[in-house]
């Protein structure tokens, strides 16, 4: 029966380690979590933009959560071009109808999905946006067409408060 | 080694040394037996210690004037340049010091590659060195962010976004690193904290690096084991000290040239424009010392795989002692390895060059070939070469080629060819 004693002891060791690990975790977590976005950063979650002065074919850029957001009033040709694209040609297939609720207005976060640069308006091989950092090309719907970026530019949550004002966030 | 016999001369010295053997340590460091054939490529360890001290001292003094806040950082750096007494000098020494540090570390690493210093029994020295190199890159990157210019901001954005390539948790990690939804004030303050911390971590690792070095002793250009102390070694002081000091003086001339005659040549003009989250500079380039890895990142068309390739390019170095299967250390006695060594050096320089060029057309093609070759060198050529290569016979001791009739390795090689 000499086997029994070490087992009792092992149980005590294991239990002590487990309690110790929980304690260490509880102490470490606040030190890790303090680096996450704080309450003041989260409070700036939405922005209202007056878009009445934007002319057809023009893009305005506004700052939302420290990031640029493109608001483009698209021309009928640009809309037609975006809607004519076949899904097979897309790296990140998404219909233009799903990206622009009102086809005239394209609202998206102006951040390249590769490494976070701001793409340039009306540039690139697809008449949309071109990222100068690593050469990603986006079409008139902000979808990735060529280059290293994996995804389409993100469409944030937004709504028309009235016909002249967009609320982002 | 004479450590054990060391007894301080003075009574107080003996009393103190019995309680804390600092004098024994000093005695070990002065008498430390060093191979007498060390050439000038071995002086970069001392030069690197000097670089670290310079960065810490100038960094501490800059921190007395710098303000880590997104609204004030850029102005405070200009304040250092224009108003603070000798602020321009201290900042230029610090900024160029980073480049000099990397220049020295690259020479130090390539010396190790040529003479096989990473091989048994020095693997731990080598791995600690790689960790130091990684920390140096982290410190340099975060330091470059602090002036809060356009390159600072967008460099920080691009590099932190590398983590977004991680599946599922990538986005969360990036927001955690930023402390927000973009690079902003919380990012700047934490980068300042870490930039301040890392040099002291490096200092601790340097102590371990040297400690680990003092167990087997220095490798040498011939790459064979030496008996210590013996005819093959000289005491560290004064022989190596004076050689290191002379090399350091030469290095300081180069350093001073950059500081006083072209302090901004290694920087980027865009960093004198304050950070603007709405506008990305037309062409983002990292500092010159990160360019080869940047080229590897961009040569892979897939985001995640690009990041993986870039990290692997650095981490593969840690496995080098086991990837290189040859028992012979020095390239002097490895005729084939010597050629591949120079090809690798050229390959890394080419990667550095294309890393500074736009990633398109011919540049992209060259970057891809050079990236492939980089990995082939470590993963295929080195393991195979150890078995296939016919090496030149090693001398019996480092004194033998000199006193035993063959003045140098070239003669040994000639003799080999005649046989």
mmCIF file of N, CA and C in Angstrom, chain A residues 10-139:
data_model
loop_
_atom_site.group_PDB
_atom_site.id
_atom_site.type_symbol
_atom_site.label_atom_id
_atom_site.label_comp_id
_atom_site.label_asym_id
_atom_site.label_seq_id
_atom_site.Cartn_x
_atom_site.Cartn_y
_atom_site.Cartn_z
ATOM 1 N N UNK A 10 0.399 13.910 -4.853
ATOM 2 C CA UNK A 10 0.285 14.417 -6.227
ATOM 3 C C UNK A 10 -0.999 15.212 -6.402
ATOM 4 N N UNK A 11 -2.055 14.699 -5.756
ATOM 5 C CA UNK A 11 -3.319 15.439 -5.843
ATOM 6 C C UNK A 11 -3.155 16.839 -5.245
ATOM 7 N N UNK A 12 -2.462 16.910 -4.118
ATOM 8 C CA UNK A 12 -2.250 18.219 -3.479
ATOM 9 C C UNK A 12 -1.425 19.135 -4.380
ATOM 10 N N UNK A 13 -0.376 18.567 -4.997
ATOM 11 C CA UNK A 13 0.449 19.369 -5.911
ATOM 12 C C UNK A 13 -0.392 19.914 -7.050
ATOM 13 N N UNK A 14 -1.149 19.001 -7.684
ATOM 14 C CA UNK A 14 -1.945 19.397 -8.838
ATOM 15 C C UNK A 14 -2.955 20.471 -8.448
ATOM 16 N N UNK A 15 -3.606 20.249 -7.290
ATOM 17 C CA UNK A 15 -4.589 21.227 -6.845
ATOM 18 C C UNK A 15 -3.914 22.573 -6.581
ATOM 19 N N UNK A 16 -2.727 22.557 -5.978
ATOM 20 C CA UNK A 16 -2.008 23.808 -5.695
ATOM 21 C C UNK A 16 -1.634 24.525 -6.989
ATOM 22 N N UNK A 17 -1.109 23.760 -7.967
ATOM 23 C CA UNK A 17 -0.749 24.378 -9.242
ATOM 24 C C UNK A 17 -1.976 24.998 -9.888
ATOM 25 N N UNK A 18 -3.101 24.282 -9.845
ATOM 26 C CA UNK A 18 -4.313 24.762 -10.510
ATOM 27 C C UNK A 18 -4.780 26.069 -9.871
ATOM 28 N N UNK A 19 -4.810 26.105 -8.527
ATOM 29 C CA UNK A 19 -5.215 27.336 -7.841
ATOM 30 C C UNK A 19 -4.233 28.457 -8.156
ATOM 31 N N UNK A 20 -2.948 28.091 -8.143
ATOM 32 C CA UNK A 20 -1.910 29.089 -8.454
ATOM 33 C C UNK A 20 -2.083 29.653 -9.851
ATOM 34 N N UNK A 21 -2.381 28.783 -10.823
ATOM 35 C CA UNK A 21 -2.533 29.225 -12.209
ATOM 36 C C UNK A 21 -3.711 30.183 -12.343
ATOM 37 N N UNK A 22 -4.802 29.872 -11.652
ATOM 38 C CA UNK A 22 -5.971 30.758 -11.699
ATOM 39 C C UNK A 22 -5.606 32.128 -11.110
ATOM 40 N N UNK A 23 -4.871 32.106 -9.992
ATOM 41 C CA UNK A 23 -4.452 33.352 -9.364
ATOM 42 C C UNK A 23 -3.574 34.182 -10.279
ATOM 43 N N UNK A 24 -2.588 33.527 -10.902
ATOM 44 C CA UNK A 24 -1.688 34.245 -11.808
ATOM 45 C C UNK A 24 -2.492 34.825 -12.973
ATOM 46 N N UNK A 25 -3.414 34.006 -13.508
ATOM 47 C CA UNK A 25 -4.245 34.468 -14.626
ATOM 48 C C UNK A 25 -5.052 35.695 -14.246
ATOM 49 N N UNK A 26 -5.630 35.668 -13.041
ATOM 50 C CA UNK A 26 -6.463 36.787 -12.590
ATOM 51 C C UNK A 26 -5.633 38.063 -12.444
ATOM 52 N N UNK A 27 -4.357 37.906 -12.084
ATOM 53 C CA UNK A 27 -3.488 39.086 -11.938
ATOM 54 C C UNK A 27 -3.021 39.581 -13.302
ATOM 55 N N UNK A 28 -2.734 38.634 -14.212
ATOM 56 C CA UNK A 28 -2.168 39.015 -15.517
ATOM 57 C C UNK A 28 -3.236 39.663 -16.414
ATOM 58 N N UNK A 29 -4.464 39.180 -16.327
ATOM 59 C CA UNK A 29 -5.480 39.655 -17.254
ATOM 60 C C UNK A 29 -5.667 41.181 -17.260
ATOM 61 N N UNK A 30 -5.791 41.840 -16.066
ATOM 62 C CA UNK A 30 -5.909 43.303 -16.107
ATOM 63 C C UNK A 30 -4.718 43.980 -16.785
ATOM 64 N N UNK A 31 -3.530 43.376 -16.601
ATOM 65 C CA UNK A 31 -2.332 43.962 -17.205
ATOM 66 C C UNK A 31 -2.364 43.821 -18.727
ATOM 67 N N UNK A 32 -3.014 42.779 -19.219
ATOM 68 C CA UNK A 32 -3.125 42.582 -20.664
ATOM 69 C C UNK A 32 -4.281 43.428 -21.207
ATOM 70 N N UNK A 33 -5.399 43.390 -20.498
ATOM 71 C CA UNK A 33 -6.611 44.043 -21.001
ATOM 72 C C UNK A 33 -6.494 45.568 -20.998
ATOM 73 N N UNK A 34 -5.623 46.124 -20.155
ATOM 74 C CA UNK A 34 -5.482 47.585 -20.146
ATOM 75 C C UNK A 34 -5.047 48.110 -21.512
ATOM 76 N N UNK A 35 -4.473 47.230 -22.343
ATOM 77 C CA UNK A 35 -4.029 47.684 -23.665
ATOM 78 C C UNK A 35 -5.167 47.719 -24.687
ATOM 79 N N UNK A 36 -6.292 47.086 -24.401
ATOM 80 C CA UNK A 36 -7.415 47.097 -25.342
ATOM 81 C C UNK A 36 -8.041 48.486 -25.430
ATOM 82 N N UNK A 37 -8.798 48.757 -26.525
ATOM 83 C CA UNK A 37 -9.425 50.078 -26.687
ATOM 84 C C UNK A 37 -10.189 50.470 -25.421
ATOM 85 N N UNK A 38 -9.922 51.683 -24.904
ATOM 86 C CA UNK A 38 -10.530 52.077 -23.641
ATOM 87 C C UNK A 38 -11.902 52.726 -23.845
ATOM 88 N N UNK A 39 -12.544 53.101 -22.743
ATOM 89 C CA UNK A 39 -13.910 53.618 -22.813
ATOM 90 C C UNK A 39 -13.990 54.897 -23.648
ATOM 91 N N UNK A 40 -12.977 55.765 -23.547
ATOM 92 C CA UNK A 40 -13.028 57.024 -24.293
ATOM 93 C C UNK A 40 -12.894 56.772 -25.791
ATOM 94 N N UNK A 41 -12.125 55.759 -26.152
ATOM 95 C CA UNK A 41 -11.981 55.421 -27.569
ATOM 96 C C UNK A 41 -13.292 54.840 -28.097
ATOM 97 N N UNK A 42 -13.898 53.954 -27.295
ATOM 98 C CA UNK A 42 -15.143 53.318 -27.719
ATOM 99 C C UNK A 42 -16.282 54.338 -27.810
ATOM 100 N N UNK A 43 -16.219 55.395 -26.979
ATOM 101 C CA UNK A 43 -17.282 56.391 -26.954
ATOM 102 C C UNK A 43 -17.400 57.142 -28.272
ATOM 103 N N UNK A 44 -16.284 57.200 -29.029
ATOM 104 C CA UNK A 44 -16.314 57.937 -30.302
ATOM 105 C C UNK A 44 -16.793 57.037 -31.429
ATOM 106 N N UNK A 45 -17.775 56.189 -31.134
ATOM 107 C CA UNK A 45 -18.119 55.134 -32.078
ATOM 108 C C UNK A 45 -18.910 55.607 -33.301
ATOM 109 N N UNK A 46 -19.626 56.739 -33.231
ATOM 110 C CA UNK A 46 -20.372 57.137 -34.424
ATOM 111 C C UNK A 46 -20.145 58.593 -34.812
ATOM 112 N N UNK A 47 -20.284 58.854 -36.121
ATOM 113 C CA UNK A 47 -20.039 60.183 -36.681
ATOM 114 C C UNK A 47 -21.162 60.493 -37.652
ATOM 115 N N UNK A 48 -21.667 61.740 -37.623
ATOM 116 C CA UNK A 48 -22.680 62.146 -38.612
ATOM 117 C C UNK A 48 -22.056 63.058 -39.645
ATOM 118 N N UNK A 49 -22.366 62.804 -40.916
ATOM 119 C CA UNK A 49 -21.746 63.559 -41.998
ATOM 120 C C UNK A 49 -22.817 64.160 -42.903
ATOM 121 N N UNK A 50 -22.643 65.452 -43.215
ATOM 122 C CA UNK A 50 -23.537 66.119 -44.163
ATOM 123 C C UNK A 50 -22.988 65.898 -45.572
ATOM 124 N N UNK A 51 -23.781 65.220 -46.422
ATOM 125 C CA UNK A 51 -23.276 64.880 -47.755
ATOM 126 C C UNK A 51 -23.965 65.681 -48.859
ATOM 127 N N UNK A 52 -24.713 66.748 -48.483
ATOM 128 C CA UNK A 52 -25.499 67.472 -49.496
ATOM 129 C C UNK A 52 -24.625 68.145 -50.551
ATOM 130 N N UNK A 53 -23.374 68.495 -50.182
ATOM 131 C CA UNK A 53 -22.546 69.236 -51.144
ATOM 132 C C UNK A 53 -21.706 68.328 -52.039
ATOM 133 N N UNK A 54 -21.822 67.009 -51.859
ATOM 134 C CA UNK A 54 -20.994 66.102 -52.672
ATOM 135 C C UNK A 54 -21.611 65.958 -54.055
ATOM 136 N N UNK A 55 -20.795 66.267 -55.083
ATOM 137 C CA UNK A 55 -21.304 66.176 -56.442
ATOM 138 C C UNK A 55 -21.082 64.785 -57.018
ATOM 139 N N UNK A 56 -21.843 64.474 -58.036
ATOM 140 C CA UNK A 56 -21.751 63.158 -58.665
ATOM 141 C C UNK A 56 -20.326 62.904 -59.160
ATOM 142 N N UNK A 57 -19.811 61.708 -58.863
ATOM 143 C CA UNK A 57 -18.456 61.342 -59.277
ATOM 144 C C UNK A 57 -17.383 61.758 -58.279
ATOM 145 N N UNK A 58 -17.786 62.481 -57.233
ATOM 146 C CA UNK A 58 -16.793 62.953 -56.247
ATOM 147 C C UNK A 58 -16.796 62.071 -54.996
ATOM 148 N N UNK A 59 -15.663 62.098 -54.307
ATOM 149 C CA UNK A 59 -15.525 61.335 -53.067
ATOM 150 C C UNK A 59 -15.136 62.295 -51.943
ATOM 151 N N UNK A 60 -15.764 62.150 -50.799
ATOM 152 C CA UNK A 60 -15.252 62.873 -49.629
ATOM 153 C C UNK A 60 -14.713 61.844 -48.638
ATOM 154 N N UNK A 61 -13.760 62.302 -47.847
ATOM 155 C CA UNK A 61 -13.151 61.413 -46.861
ATOM 156 C C UNK A 61 -13.385 62.019 -45.491
ATOM 157 N N UNK A 62 -13.969 61.235 -44.594
ATOM 158 C CA UNK A 62 -14.205 61.723 -43.231
ATOM 159 C C UNK A 62 -13.513 60.777 -42.258
ATOM 160 N N UNK A 63 -13.233 61.276 -41.071
ATOM 161 C CA UNK A 63 -12.547 60.463 -40.074
ATOM 162 C C UNK A 63 -13.557 59.820 -39.138
ATOM 163 N N UNK A 64 -13.478 58.513 -39.013
ATOM 164 C CA UNK A 64 -14.358 57.773 -38.102
ATOM 165 C C UNK A 64 -13.506 56.762 -37.336
ATOM 166 N N UNK A 65 -13.509 56.846 -36.046
ATOM 167 C CA UNK A 65 -12.667 56.002 -35.190
ATOM 168 C C UNK A 65 -11.205 56.056 -35.602
ATOM 169 N N UNK A 66 -10.745 57.263 -35.970
ATOM 170 C CA UNK A 66 -9.346 57.435 -36.358
ATOM 171 C C UNK A 66 -9.006 56.912 -37.741
ATOM 172 N N UNK A 67 -10.029 56.386 -38.429
ATOM 173 C CA UNK A 67 -9.789 55.849 -39.761
ATOM 174 C C UNK A 67 -10.523 56.678 -40.798
ATOM 175 N N UNK A 68 -9.972 56.810 -42.000
ATOM 176 C CA UNK A 68 -10.702 57.518 -43.040
ATOM 177 C C UNK A 68 -11.866 56.671 -43.563
ATOM 178 N N UNK A 69 -12.993 57.333 -43.821
ATOM 179 C CA UNK A 69 -14.121 56.661 -44.462
ATOM 180 C C UNK A 69 -14.397 57.393 -45.767
ATOM 181 N N UNK A 70 -14.435 56.627 -46.864
ATOM 182 C CA UNK A 70 -14.751 57.217 -48.169
ATOM 183 C C UNK A 70 -16.267 57.249 -48.346
ATOM 184 N N UNK A 71 -16.782 58.415 -48.750
ATOM 185 C CA UNK A 71 -18.184 58.490 -49.141
ATOM 186 C C UNK A 71 -18.184 58.958 -50.586
ATOM 187 N N UNK A 72 -18.572 58.051 -51.489
ATOM 188 C CA UNK A 72 -18.515 58.383 -52.913
ATOM 189 C C UNK A 72 -19.914 58.449 -53.501
ATOM 190 N N UNK A 73 -20.174 59.552 -54.211
ATOM 191 C CA UNK A 73 -21.428 59.659 -54.966
ATOM 192 C C UNK A 73 -21.108 59.186 -56.378
ATOM 193 N N UNK A 74 -21.570 57.976 -56.706
ATOM 194 C CA UNK A 74 -21.130 57.350 -57.941
ATOM 195 C C UNK A 74 -21.956 57.819 -59.141
ATOM 196 N N UNK A 75 -21.286 57.853 -60.317
ATOM 197 C CA UNK A 75 -21.973 58.193 -61.549
ATOM 198 C C UNK A 75 -22.689 56.944 -62.054
ATOM 199 N N UNK A 76 -23.695 57.096 -62.920
ATOM 200 C CA UNK A 76 -24.398 55.922 -63.445
ATOM 201 C C UNK A 76 -23.452 54.928 -64.118
ATOM 202 N N UNK A 77 -22.389 55.455 -64.813
ATOM 203 C CA UNK A 77 -21.447 54.543 -65.474
ATOM 204 C C UNK A 77 -20.712 53.698 -64.445
ATOM 205 N N UNK A 78 -20.316 54.350 -63.350
ATOM 206 C CA UNK A 78 -19.578 53.624 -62.316
ATOM 207 C C UNK A 78 -20.449 52.538 -61.678
ATOM 208 N N UNK A 79 -21.718 52.889 -61.472
ATOM 209 C CA UNK A 79 -22.638 51.896 -60.895
ATOM 210 C C UNK A 79 -22.789 50.726 -61.858
ATOM 211 N N UNK A 80 -22.966 51.047 -63.149
ATOM 212 C CA UNK A 80 -23.146 50.007 -64.155
ATOM 213 C C UNK A 80 -21.922 49.101 -64.202
ATOM 214 N N UNK A 81 -20.743 49.724 -64.141
ATOM 215 C CA UNK A 81 -19.504 48.963 -64.194
ATOM 216 C C UNK A 81 -19.405 48.006 -62.996
ATOM 217 N N UNK A 82 -19.762 48.540 -61.825
ATOM 218 C CA UNK A 82 -19.667 47.724 -60.604
ATOM 219 C C UNK A 82 -20.651 46.556 -60.644
ATOM 220 N N UNK A 83 -21.831 46.791 -61.243
ATOM 221 C CA UNK A 83 -22.858 45.747 -61.212
ATOM 222 C C UNK A 83 -22.647 44.705 -62.300
ATOM 223 N N UNK A 84 -21.848 45.074 -63.348
ATOM 224 C CA UNK A 84 -21.654 44.157 -64.470
ATOM 225 C C UNK A 84 -20.605 43.091 -64.181
ATOM 226 N N UNK A 85 -19.848 43.255 -63.094
ATOM 227 C CA UNK A 85 -18.755 42.314 -62.808
ATOM 228 C C UNK A 85 -19.299 40.935 -62.454
ATOM 229 N N UNK A 86 -18.651 39.915 -63.041
ATOM 230 C CA UNK A 86 -19.063 38.551 -62.730
ATOM 231 C C UNK A 86 -18.448 38.115 -61.403
ATOM 232 N N UNK A 87 -19.188 37.340 -60.618
ATOM 233 C CA UNK A 87 -18.724 36.907 -59.303
ATOM 234 C C UNK A 87 -17.439 36.078 -59.387
ATOM 235 N N UNK A 88 -17.269 35.311 -60.522
ATOM 236 C CA UNK A 88 -16.091 34.455 -60.648
ATOM 237 C C UNK A 88 -14.806 35.277 -60.733
ATOM 238 N N UNK A 89 -14.944 36.553 -61.167
ATOM 239 C CA UNK A 89 -13.752 37.381 -61.329
ATOM 240 C C UNK A 89 -13.287 37.983 -60.011
ATOM 241 N N UNK A 90 -14.037 37.750 -58.947
ATOM 242 C CA UNK A 90 -13.723 38.423 -57.688
ATOM 243 C C UNK A 90 -12.992 37.510 -56.717
ATOM 244 N N UNK A 91 -12.014 38.105 -56.046
ATOM 245 C CA UNK A 91 -11.232 37.381 -55.051
ATOM 246 C C UNK A 91 -12.073 37.194 -53.787
ATOM 247 N N UNK A 92 -12.862 38.226 -53.468
ATOM 248 C CA UNK A 92 -13.722 38.206 -52.281
ATOM 249 C C UNK A 92 -15.132 38.497 -52.793
ATOM 250 N N UNK A 93 -15.838 37.455 -53.300
ATOM 251 C CA UNK A 93 -17.096 37.699 -54.027
ATOM 252 C C UNK A 93 -18.153 38.373 -53.157
ATOM 253 N N UNK A 94 -18.678 39.476 -53.664
ATOM 254 C CA UNK A 94 -19.686 40.243 -52.958
ATOM 255 C C UNK A 94 -20.417 41.048 -54.029
ATOM 256 N N UNK A 95 -21.713 41.033 -53.988
ATOM 257 C CA UNK A 95 -22.475 41.788 -54.992
ATOM 258 C C UNK A 95 -22.434 43.272 -54.680
ATOM 259 N N UNK A 96 -22.408 44.104 -55.710
ATOM 260 C CA UNK A 96 -22.429 45.547 -55.485
ATOM 261 C C UNK A 96 -23.708 45.948 -54.753
ATOM 262 N N UNK A 97 -24.810 45.239 -55.044
ATOM 263 C CA UNK A 97 -26.086 45.530 -54.388
ATOM 264 C C UNK A 97 -25.982 45.380 -52.871
ATOM 265 N N UNK A 98 -25.100 44.445 -52.437
ATOM 266 C CA UNK A 98 -24.961 44.224 -51.007
ATOM 267 C C UNK A 98 -24.050 45.248 -50.347
ATOM 268 N N UNK A 99 -23.238 45.913 -51.169
ATOM 269 C CA UNK A 99 -22.276 46.868 -50.615
ATOM 270 C C UNK A 99 -22.836 48.284 -50.590
ATOM 271 N N UNK A 100 -23.681 48.608 -51.561
ATOM 272 C CA UNK A 100 -24.251 49.955 -51.613
ATOM 273 C C UNK A 100 -25.771 49.849 -51.581
ATOM 274 N N UNK A 101 -26.363 50.148 -50.434
ATOM 275 C CA UNK A 101 -27.828 50.050 -50.301
ATOM 276 C C UNK A 101 -28.500 50.958 -51.309
ATOM 277 N N UNK A 102 -28.054 52.215 -51.312
ATOM 278 C CA UNK A 102 -28.481 53.172 -52.331
ATOM 279 C C UNK A 102 -27.352 53.188 -53.351
ATOM 280 N N UNK A 103 -27.589 52.699 -54.588
ATOM 281 C CA UNK A 103 -26.483 52.523 -55.536
ATOM 282 C C UNK A 103 -25.658 53.801 -55.766
ATOM 283 N N UNK A 104 -26.274 54.950 -55.566
ATOM 284 C CA UNK A 104 -25.551 56.190 -55.807
ATOM 285 C C UNK A 104 -24.465 56.416 -54.758
ATOM 286 N N UNK A 105 -24.685 55.931 -53.556
ATOM 287 C CA UNK A 105 -23.752 56.209 -52.453
ATOM 288 C C UNK A 105 -22.982 54.970 -52.036
ATOM 289 N N UNK A 106 -21.658 55.077 -52.149
ATOM 290 C CA UNK A 106 -20.800 54.005 -51.658
ATOM 291 C C UNK A 106 -20.084 54.529 -50.409
ATOM 292 N N UNK A 107 -20.347 53.866 -49.289
ATOM 293 C CA UNK A 107 -19.707 54.255 -48.030
ATOM 294 C C UNK A 107 -18.832 53.106 -47.571
ATOM 295 N N UNK A 108 -17.530 53.370 -47.409
ATOM 296 C CA UNK A 108 -16.669 52.275 -46.935
ATOM 297 C C UNK A 108 -15.447 52.813 -46.212
ATOM 298 N N UNK A 109 -14.888 51.985 -45.365
ATOM 299 C CA UNK A 109 -13.681 52.365 -44.629
ATOM 300 C C UNK A 109 -12.526 52.433 -45.628
ATOM 301 N N UNK A 110 -11.897 53.589 -45.720
ATOM 302 C CA UNK A 110 -10.856 53.810 -46.730
ATOM 303 C C UNK A 110 -9.510 53.277 -46.301
ATOM 304 N N UNK A 111 -9.513 52.008 -45.934
ATOM 305 C CA UNK A 111 -8.286 51.380 -45.449
ATOM 306 C C UNK A 111 -8.067 50.109 -46.241
ATOM 307 N N UNK A 112 -6.898 50.008 -46.849
ATOM 308 C CA UNK A 112 -6.564 48.824 -47.636
ATOM 309 C C UNK A 112 -6.528 47.616 -46.708
ATOM 310 N N UNK A 113 -7.137 46.518 -47.151
ATOM 311 C CA UNK A 113 -7.223 45.338 -46.295
ATOM 312 C C UNK A 113 -5.915 44.552 -46.275
ATOM 313 N N UNK A 114 -4.932 45.030 -47.013
ATOM 314 C CA UNK A 114 -3.630 44.368 -46.943
ATOM 315 C C UNK A 114 -2.934 44.779 -45.651
ATOM 316 N N UNK A 115 -2.340 45.977 -45.637
ATOM 317 C CA UNK A 115 -1.637 46.394 -44.428
ATOM 318 C C UNK A 115 -2.048 47.783 -43.947
ATOM 319 N N UNK A 116 -3.251 48.214 -44.306
ATOM 320 C CA UNK A 116 -3.814 49.383 -43.645
ATOM 321 C C UNK A 116 -3.498 50.750 -44.219
ATOM 322 N N UNK A 117 -2.971 50.836 -45.426
ATOM 323 C CA UNK A 117 -2.738 52.163 -46.018
ATOM 324 C C UNK A 117 -4.057 52.731 -46.530
ATOM 325 N N UNK A 118 -4.042 54.024 -46.911
ATOM 326 C CA UNK A 118 -5.234 54.657 -47.463
ATOM 327 C C UNK A 118 -5.113 54.637 -48.987
ATOM 328 N N UNK A 119 -5.960 53.910 -49.692
ATOM 329 C CA UNK A 119 -5.882 53.882 -51.156
ATOM 330 C C UNK A 119 -6.239 55.240 -51.778
ATOM 331 N N UNK A 120 -5.760 55.462 -53.001
ATOM 332 C CA UNK A 120 -5.995 56.725 -53.693
ATOM 333 C C UNK A 120 -7.239 56.624 -54.563
ATOM 334 N N UNK A 121 -8.028 57.710 -54.592
ATOM 335 C CA UNK A 121 -9.270 57.747 -55.376
ATOM 336 C C UNK A 121 -9.001 57.758 -56.872
ATOM 337 N N UNK A 122 -9.926 57.182 -57.627
ATOM 338 C CA UNK A 122 -9.901 57.242 -59.091
ATOM 339 C C UNK A 122 -8.559 56.843 -59.686
ATOM 340 N N UNK A 123 -7.993 55.794 -59.144
ATOM 341 C CA UNK A 123 -6.708 55.304 -59.655
ATOM 342 C C UNK A 123 -6.815 53.791 -59.822
ATOM 343 N N UNK A 124 -5.807 53.242 -60.484
ATOM 344 C CA UNK A 124 -5.722 51.793 -60.598
ATOM 345 C C UNK A 124 -6.356 51.268 -61.867
ATOM 346 N N UNK A 125 -6.222 49.957 -62.089
ATOM 347 C CA UNK A 125 -6.656 49.331 -63.340
ATOM 348 C C UNK A 125 -8.166 49.169 -63.435
ATOM 349 N N UNK A 126 -8.897 49.416 -62.335
ATOM 350 C CA UNK A 126 -10.342 49.156 -62.357
ATOM 351 C C UNK A 126 -11.161 50.412 -62.050
ATOM 352 N N UNK A 127 -10.532 51.581 -62.305
ATOM 353 C CA UNK A 127 -11.196 52.879 -62.160
ATOM 354 C C UNK A 127 -11.738 53.160 -60.758
ATOM 355 N N UNK A 128 -11.267 52.398 -59.794
ATOM 356 C CA UNK A 128 -11.751 52.617 -58.430
ATOM 357 C C UNK A 128 -10.677 53.216 -57.559
ATOM 358 N N UNK A 129 -10.014 52.365 -56.785
ATOM 359 C CA UNK A 129 -8.978 52.830 -55.874
ATOM 360 C C UNK A 129 -7.708 52.030 -56.090
ATOM 361 N N UNK A 130 -6.596 52.681 -55.759
ATOM 362 C CA UNK A 130 -5.310 52.012 -55.882
ATOM 363 C C UNK A 130 -4.514 52.304 -54.623
ATOM 364 N N UNK A 131 -3.992 51.234 -54.007
ATOM 365 C CA UNK A 131 -3.190 51.426 -52.798
ATOM 366 C C UNK A 131 -1.720 51.565 -53.195
ATOM 367 N N UNK A 132 -1.115 52.701 -52.854
ATOM 368 C CA UNK A 132 0.262 52.942 -53.300
ATOM 369 C C UNK A 132 1.300 52.125 -52.541
ATOM 370 N N UNK A 133 0.890 51.542 -51.404
ATOM 371 C CA UNK A 133 1.893 50.861 -50.575
ATOM 372 C C UNK A 133 2.375 49.575 -51.212
ATOM 373 N N UNK A 134 1.451 48.687 -51.527
ATOM 374 C CA UNK A 134 1.859 47.393 -52.063
ATOM 375 C C UNK A 134 1.081 47.014 -53.310
ATOM 376 N N UNK A 135 0.443 48.024 -53.931
ATOM 377 C CA UNK A 135 -0.136 47.818 -55.242
ATOM 378 C C UNK A 135 -1.409 47.000 -55.315
ATOM 379 N N UNK A 136 -2.388 47.262 -54.418
ATOM 380 C CA UNK A 136 -3.678 46.592 -54.545
ATOM 381 C C UNK A 136 -4.641 47.482 -55.351
ATOM 382 N N UNK A 137 -5.383 46.861 -56.276
ATOM 383 C CA UNK A 137 -6.342 47.599 -57.110
ATOM 384 C C UNK A 137 -7.765 47.250 -56.675
ATOM 385 N N UNK A 138 -8.598 48.290 -56.509
ATOM 386 C CA UNK A 138 -9.994 48.079 -56.124
ATOM 387 C C UNK A 138 -10.891 48.647 -57.224
ATOM 388 N N UNK A 139 -12.091 48.052 -57.405
ATOM 389 C CA UNK A 139 -12.985 48.526 -58.464
ATOM 390 C C UNK A 139 -13.930 49.613 -57.932
#
